[in-house]
Amino acid sequence: MRTMLSLAAALTLAACGGSSSYSGVTNPPPPPPGPVVTTDVSLKNLAFSPKAIQVSPGATVTFTNNDGIAHNITFSSAAVNGSTDFSTGARTVVMPNATGTYAYHCTIHPGMIGSIVVQ
């Protein structure tokens, strides 16, 4: 009986192959996407899209409200003038000449956040 078990175990191991490509290391997740190079941001489904953009110093960014409900653009930095509430159409914001990341949000809908990298 013992011989048969040993033979079965040997056959099972042989059928599985003797080598494995698993190294025990998993691939890390991809890095988060960087800011999109654009000057247009859409407000839709209670979100800014794209959420993070990159522009040149002094660029004019257009925010278009496609939700049909009131939103605003409020920057954390006093260096950037945001917008008042608007429920249709578009508003433009002129970015400063100073490089950096400028965070913004909608004060009406706290989950709406975004950022603009001036570079």
PDB file of C-alpha atoms in Angstrom:
ATOM      1  CA  MET A   1       0.000   0.000   0.000  1.00  0.00           C
ATOM      2  CA  ARG A   2       2.797   2.362   0.922  1.00  0.00           C
ATOM      3  CA  THR A   3       4.456   1.729  -2.457  1.00  0.00           C
ATOM      4  CA  MET A   4       1.247   2.575  -4.302  1.00  0.00           C
ATOM      5  CA  LEU A   5       0.877   5.858  -2.365  1.00  0.00           C
ATOM      6  CA  SER A   6       4.480   6.783  -3.114  1.00  0.00           C
ATOM      7  CA  LEU A   7       3.947   5.975  -6.788  1.00  0.00           C
ATOM      8  CA  ALA A   8       0.715   8.059  -6.886  1.00  0.00           C
ATOM      9  CA  ALA A   9       2.464  11.001  -5.244  1.00  0.00           C
ATOM     10  CA  ALA A  10       5.373  10.793  -7.684  1.00  0.00           C
ATOM     11  CA  LEU A  11       3.025  10.659 -10.677  1.00  0.00           C
ATOM     12  CA  THR A  12       1.043  13.641  -9.367  1.00  0.00           C
ATOM     13  CA  LEU A  13       4.196  15.726  -8.934  1.00  0.00           C
ATOM     14  CA  ALA A  14       5.450  14.760 -12.371  1.00  0.00           C
ATOM     15  CA  ALA A  15       2.115  15.733 -13.959  1.00  0.00           C
ATOM     16  CA  CYS A  16       2.281  19.162 -12.310  1.00  0.00           C
ATOM     17  CA  GLY A  17       5.722  19.895 -13.704  1.00  0.00           C
ATOM     18  CA  GLY A  18       8.868  20.553 -11.848  1.00  0.00           C
ATOM     19  CA  SER A  19       9.188  24.267 -12.266  1.00  0.00           C
ATOM     20  CA  SER A  20       7.090  27.304 -11.536  1.00  0.00           C
ATOM     21  CA  SER A  21       7.274  30.856 -12.835  1.00  0.00           C
ATOM     22  CA  TYR A  22       5.799  32.260  -9.616  1.00  0.00           C
ATOM     23  CA  SER A  23       8.478  34.222  -7.852  1.00  0.00           C
ATOM     24  CA  GLY A  24       6.403  35.262  -4.845  1.00  0.00           C
ATOM     25  CA  VAL A  25       6.473  38.900  -5.982  1.00  0.00           C
ATOM     26  CA  THR A  26       3.294  40.564  -7.162  1.00  0.00           C
ATOM     27  CA  ASN A  27       3.245  43.451  -9.594  1.00  0.00           C
ATOM     28  CA  PRO A  28       2.628  46.798  -7.902  1.00  0.00           C
ATOM     29  CA  PRO A  29      -0.499  48.701  -8.937  1.00  0.00           C
ATOM     30  CA  PRO A  30      -0.014  51.244 -11.719  1.00  0.00           C
ATOM     31  CA  PRO A  31       0.673  54.799 -10.592  1.00  0.00           C
ATOM     32  CA  PRO A  32      -2.327  57.115 -10.515  1.00  0.00           C
ATOM     33  CA  PRO A  33      -2.834  59.013 -13.746  1.00  0.00           C
ATOM     34  CA  GLY A  34      -1.212  62.427 -13.855  1.00  0.00           C
ATOM     35  CA  PRO A  35      -3.036  65.624 -14.661  1.00  0.00           C
ATOM     36  CA  VAL A  36      -4.551  65.885 -18.133  1.00  0.00           C
ATOM     37  CA  VAL A  37      -3.128  68.679 -20.297  1.00  0.00           C
ATOM     38  CA  THR A  38      -6.228  70.717 -21.175  1.00  0.00           C
ATOM     39  CA  THR A  39      -7.960  73.993 -20.399  1.00  0.00           C
ATOM     40  CA  ASP A  40     -11.505  72.568 -20.375  1.00  0.00           C
ATOM     41  CA  VAL A  41     -13.264  71.068 -17.369  1.00  0.00           C
ATOM     42  CA  SER A  42     -16.799  69.682 -17.415  1.00  0.00           C
ATOM     43  CA  LEU A  43     -19.114  69.682 -14.405  1.00  0.00           C
ATOM     44  CA  LYS A  44     -21.279  66.595 -14.794  1.00  0.00           C
ATOM     45  CA  ASN A  45     -22.774  63.972 -12.475  1.00  0.00           C
ATOM     46  CA  LEU A  46     -21.639  66.015  -9.471  1.00  0.00           C
ATOM     47  CA  ALA A  47     -17.978  65.768 -10.488  1.00  0.00           C
ATOM     48  CA  PHE A  48     -15.281  67.770 -12.248  1.00  0.00           C
ATOM     49  CA  SER A  49     -13.972  65.999 -15.332  1.00  0.00           C
ATOM     50  CA  PRO A  50     -11.083  65.694 -15.688  1.00  0.00           C
ATOM     51  CA  LYS A  51     -10.485  65.975 -11.967  1.00  0.00           C
ATOM     52  CA  ALA A  52      -6.839  67.070 -12.337  1.00  0.00           C
ATOM     53  CA  ILE A  53      -5.503  69.148 -15.214  1.00  0.00           C
ATOM     54  CA  GLN A  54      -2.218  70.769 -16.177  1.00  0.00           C
ATOM     55  CA  VAL A  55      -1.979  74.198 -17.810  1.00  0.00           C
ATOM     56  CA  SER A  56       0.612  76.816 -18.685  1.00  0.00           C
ATOM     57  CA  PRO A  57       1.129  79.864 -16.466  1.00  0.00           C
ATOM     58  CA  GLY A  58      -1.554  82.493 -17.080  1.00  0.00           C
ATOM     59  CA  ALA A  59      -3.831  80.033 -18.933  1.00  0.00           C
ATOM     60  CA  THR A  60      -7.587  80.556 -19.073  1.00  0.00           C
ATOM     61  CA  VAL A  61      -9.526  77.482 -17.911  1.00  0.00           C
ATOM     62  CA  THR A  62     -13.150  77.025 -19.004  1.00  0.00           C
ATOM     63  CA  PHE A  63     -15.541  75.256 -16.626  1.00  0.00           C
ATOM     64  CA  THR A  64     -18.750  74.116 -18.369  1.00  0.00           C
ATOM     65  CA  ASN A  65     -21.746  73.114 -16.254  1.00  0.00           C
ATOM     66  CA  ASN A  66     -23.479  70.145 -17.874  1.00  0.00           C
ATOM     67  CA  ASP A  67     -25.474  69.179 -14.768  1.00  0.00           C
ATOM     68  CA  GLY A  68     -28.242  71.773 -14.965  1.00  0.00           C
ATOM     69  CA  ILE A  69     -27.983  72.422 -11.226  1.00  0.00           C
ATOM     70  CA  ALA A  70     -26.010  75.143  -9.472  1.00  0.00           C
ATOM     71  CA  HIS A  71     -22.283  74.684  -8.913  1.00  0.00           C
ATOM     72  CA  ASN A  72     -19.372  77.023  -8.255  1.00  0.00           C
ATOM     73  CA  ILE A  73     -15.611  76.891  -8.487  1.00  0.00           C
ATOM     74  CA  THR A  74     -13.869  77.905  -5.271  1.00  0.00           C
ATOM     75  CA  PHE A  75     -10.075  77.816  -5.057  1.00  0.00           C
ATOM     76  CA  SER A  76      -8.185  77.147  -1.836  1.00  0.00           C
ATOM     77  CA  SER A  77      -5.631  79.771  -2.871  1.00  0.00           C
ATOM     78  CA  ALA A  78      -6.525  83.445  -2.780  1.00  0.00           C
ATOM     79  CA  ALA A  79      -4.268  83.814  -5.846  1.00  0.00           C
ATOM     80  CA  VAL A  80      -7.075  82.447  -8.059  1.00  0.00           C
ATOM     81  CA  ASN A  81     -10.513  83.987  -8.462  1.00  0.00           C
ATOM     82  CA  GLY A  82     -13.148  81.275  -8.803  1.00  0.00           C
ATOM     83  CA  SER A  83     -16.747  81.685  -9.861  1.00  0.00           C
ATOM     84  CA  THR A  84     -20.099  82.437  -8.331  1.00  0.00           C
ATOM     85  CA  ASP A  85     -22.901  79.881  -8.489  1.00  0.00           C
ATOM     86  CA  PHE A  86     -24.038  78.973 -12.022  1.00  0.00           C
ATOM     87  CA  SER A  87     -26.414  76.279 -13.238  1.00  0.00           C
ATOM     88  CA  THR A  88     -25.912  76.511 -17.008  1.00  0.00           C
ATOM     89  CA  GLY A  89     -23.233  77.611 -19.424  1.00  0.00           C
ATOM     90  CA  ALA A  90     -19.568  78.136 -18.755  1.00  0.00           C
ATOM     91  CA  ARG A  91     -17.305  80.245 -16.586  1.00  0.00           C
ATOM     92  CA  THR A  92     -13.636  81.003 -17.167  1.00  0.00           C
ATOM     93  CA  VAL A  93     -10.856  81.285 -14.635  1.00  0.00           C
ATOM     94  CA  VAL A  94      -7.458  82.819 -15.340  1.00  0.00           C
ATOM     95  CA  MET A  95      -4.678  80.910 -13.625  1.00  0.00           C
ATOM     96  CA  PRO A  96      -1.755  82.726 -12.027  1.00  0.00           C
ATOM     97  CA  ASN A  97       1.699  82.904 -13.580  1.00  0.00           C
ATOM     98  CA  ALA A  98       3.210  81.248 -10.501  1.00  0.00           C
ATOM     99  CA  THR A  99       3.785  77.516 -10.926  1.00  0.00           C
ATOM    100  CA  GLY A 100       2.206  75.164  -8.441  1.00  0.00           C
ATOM    101  CA  THR A 101      -0.851  73.067  -7.733  1.00  0.00           C
ATOM    102  CA  TYR A 102      -4.113  74.904  -7.150  1.00  0.00           C
ATOM    103  CA  ALA A 103      -6.887  72.900  -5.478  1.00  0.00           C
ATOM    104  CA  TYR A 104     -10.525  73.811  -5.999  1.00  0.00           C
ATOM    105  CA  HIS A 105     -13.975  72.551  -5.022  1.00  0.00           C
ATOM    106  CA  CYS A 106     -17.682  73.303  -5.236  1.00  0.00           C
ATOM    107  CA  THR A 107     -18.962  74.727  -1.943  1.00  0.00           C
ATOM    108  CA  ILE A 108     -22.491  73.508  -2.726  1.00  0.00           C
ATOM    109  CA  HIS A 109     -21.382  69.880  -3.247  1.00  0.00           C
ATOM    110  CA  PRO A 110     -18.397  69.129  -0.957  1.00  0.00           C
ATOM    111  CA  GLY A 111     -17.486  65.894  -2.785  1.00  0.00           C
ATOM    112  CA  MET A 112     -16.714  67.851  -5.963  1.00  0.00           C
ATOM    113  CA  ILE A 113     -12.977  68.501  -5.853  1.00  0.00           C
ATOM    114  CA  GLY A 114     -10.260  69.056  -8.415  1.00  0.00           C
ATOM    115  CA  SER A 115      -6.821  70.515  -8.967  1.00  0.00           C
ATOM    116  CA  ILE A 116      -4.944  72.479 -11.567  1.00  0.00           C
ATOM    117  CA  VAL A 117      -1.183  72.161 -11.950  1.00  0.00           C
ATOM    118  CA  VAL A 118       0.359  75.303 -13.421  1.00  0.00           C
ATOM    119  CA  GLN A 119       3.656  74.286 -15.002  1.00  0.00           C
TER     120      GLN A 119
END
